[in-house]
mmCIF file of C-alpha atoms in Angstrom:
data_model
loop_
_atom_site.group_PDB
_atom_site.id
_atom_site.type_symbol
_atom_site.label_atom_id
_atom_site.label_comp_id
_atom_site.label_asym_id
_atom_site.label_seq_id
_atom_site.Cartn_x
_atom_site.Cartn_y
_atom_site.Cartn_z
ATOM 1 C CA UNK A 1 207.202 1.471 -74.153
ATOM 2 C CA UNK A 2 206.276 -0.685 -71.358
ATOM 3 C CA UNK A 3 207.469 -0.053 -67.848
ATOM 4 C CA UNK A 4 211.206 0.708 -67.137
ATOM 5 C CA UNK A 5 212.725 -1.315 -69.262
ATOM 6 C CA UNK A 6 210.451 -2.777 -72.176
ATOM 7 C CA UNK A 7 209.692 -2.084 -75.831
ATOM 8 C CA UNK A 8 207.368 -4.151 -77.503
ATOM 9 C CA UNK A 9 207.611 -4.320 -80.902
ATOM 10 C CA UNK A 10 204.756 -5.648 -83.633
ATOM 11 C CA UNK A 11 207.041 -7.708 -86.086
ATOM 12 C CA UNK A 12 206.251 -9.528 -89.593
ATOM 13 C CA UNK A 13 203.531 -11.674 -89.878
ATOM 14 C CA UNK A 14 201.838 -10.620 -86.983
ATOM 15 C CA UNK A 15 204.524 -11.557 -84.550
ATOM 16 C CA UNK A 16 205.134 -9.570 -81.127
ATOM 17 C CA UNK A 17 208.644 -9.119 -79.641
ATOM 18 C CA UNK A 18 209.464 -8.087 -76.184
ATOM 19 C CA UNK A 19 213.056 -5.989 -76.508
ATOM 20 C CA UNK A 20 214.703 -5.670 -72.795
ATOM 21 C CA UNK A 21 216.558 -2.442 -72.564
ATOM 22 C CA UNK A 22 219.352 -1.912 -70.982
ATOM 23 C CA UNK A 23 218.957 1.658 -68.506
ATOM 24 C CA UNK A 24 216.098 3.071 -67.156
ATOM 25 C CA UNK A 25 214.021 4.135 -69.780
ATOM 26 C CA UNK A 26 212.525 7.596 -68.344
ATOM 27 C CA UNK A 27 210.108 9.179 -71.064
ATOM 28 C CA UNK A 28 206.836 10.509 -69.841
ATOM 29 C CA UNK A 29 204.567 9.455 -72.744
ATOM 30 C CA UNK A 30 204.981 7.852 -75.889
ATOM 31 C CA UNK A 31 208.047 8.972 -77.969
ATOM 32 C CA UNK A 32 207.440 10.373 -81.216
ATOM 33 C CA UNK A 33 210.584 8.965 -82.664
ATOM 34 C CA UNK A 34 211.837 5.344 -82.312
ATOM 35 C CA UNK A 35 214.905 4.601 -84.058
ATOM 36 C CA UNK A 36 217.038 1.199 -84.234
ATOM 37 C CA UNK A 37 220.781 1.084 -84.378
ATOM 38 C CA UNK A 38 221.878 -2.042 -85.913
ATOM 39 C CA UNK A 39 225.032 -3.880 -87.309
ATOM 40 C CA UNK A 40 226.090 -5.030 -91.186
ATOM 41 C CA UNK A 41 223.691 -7.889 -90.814
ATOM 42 C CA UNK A 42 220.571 -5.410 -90.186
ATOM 43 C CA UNK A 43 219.122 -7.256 -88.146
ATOM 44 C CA UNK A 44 217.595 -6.358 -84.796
ATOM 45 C CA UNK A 45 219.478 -8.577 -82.464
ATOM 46 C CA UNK A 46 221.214 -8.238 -79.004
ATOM 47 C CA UNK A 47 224.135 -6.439 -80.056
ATOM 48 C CA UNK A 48 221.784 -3.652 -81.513
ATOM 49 C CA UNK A 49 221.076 -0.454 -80.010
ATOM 50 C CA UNK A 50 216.669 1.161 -79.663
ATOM 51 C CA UNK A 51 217.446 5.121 -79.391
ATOM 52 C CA UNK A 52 214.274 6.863 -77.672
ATOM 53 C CA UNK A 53 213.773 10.482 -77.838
ATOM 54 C CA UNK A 54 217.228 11.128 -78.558
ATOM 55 C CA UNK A 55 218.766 8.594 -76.070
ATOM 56 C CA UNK A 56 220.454 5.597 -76.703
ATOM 57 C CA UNK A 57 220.006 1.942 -74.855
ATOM 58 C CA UNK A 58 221.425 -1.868 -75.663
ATOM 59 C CA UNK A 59 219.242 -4.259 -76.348
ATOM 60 C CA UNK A 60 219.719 -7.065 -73.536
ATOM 61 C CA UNK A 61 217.156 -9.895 -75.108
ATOM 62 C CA UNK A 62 214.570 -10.089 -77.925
ATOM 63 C CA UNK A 63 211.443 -12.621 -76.992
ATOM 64 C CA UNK A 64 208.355 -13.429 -78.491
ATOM 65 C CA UNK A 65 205.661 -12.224 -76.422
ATOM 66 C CA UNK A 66 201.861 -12.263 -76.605
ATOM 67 C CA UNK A 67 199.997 -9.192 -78.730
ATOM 68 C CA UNK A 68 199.449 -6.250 -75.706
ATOM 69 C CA UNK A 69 195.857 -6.319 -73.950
ATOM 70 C CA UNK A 70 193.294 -3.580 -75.682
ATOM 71 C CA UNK A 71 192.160 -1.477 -73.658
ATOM 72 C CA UNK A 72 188.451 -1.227 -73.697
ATOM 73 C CA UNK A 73 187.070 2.110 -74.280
ATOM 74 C CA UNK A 74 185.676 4.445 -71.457
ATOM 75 C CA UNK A 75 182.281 4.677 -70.721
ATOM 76 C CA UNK A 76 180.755 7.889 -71.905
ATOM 77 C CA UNK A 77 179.911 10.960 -69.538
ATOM 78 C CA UNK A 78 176.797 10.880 -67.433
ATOM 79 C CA UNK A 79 176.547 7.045 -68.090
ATOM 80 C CA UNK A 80 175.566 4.924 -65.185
ATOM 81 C CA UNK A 81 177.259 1.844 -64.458
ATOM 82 C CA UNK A 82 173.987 -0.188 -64.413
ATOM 83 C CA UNK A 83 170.567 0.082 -66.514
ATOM 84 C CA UNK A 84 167.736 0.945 -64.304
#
């Protein structure tokens, strides 16, 4: 989940998807449980539904989007910033 009102999703071959929900997407941390609501095509499209921990939101556009930023790992404990 990213921000208010973005999923992004890591497709086939690699590919990364931006999903625009529709609502406020209010979940404190990750959610366990992602599922997708779909129609007789089964296909994740805009006419689809992303449920997330239990609630339910429309999908308002699906874009291709650059893979996320890693985050680079803290420094350990007691570390200083700059070698002596």
């Amino acid at each position: 989940v990213v921000g208010d009102h973005e999923l992004l999703l890591h497709g086939r071959g690699g590919v990364w998807y931006a999903v625009k929900l529709g609502g406020l997407v209010i979940y404190n941390q990750q959610p366990s449980v992602i599922s997708f609501l779909v129609g007789p095509g089964d296909t994740l499209d805009r006419w689809s539904m992303v449920a997330l921990g239990g609630v339910r939101y429309p999908v308002l556009s699906i874009t291709r989007t650059a893979p996320p930023q890693r985050k680079k790992p803290a420094a350990p404990q007691g570390a200083s910033a700059a070698p002596r």
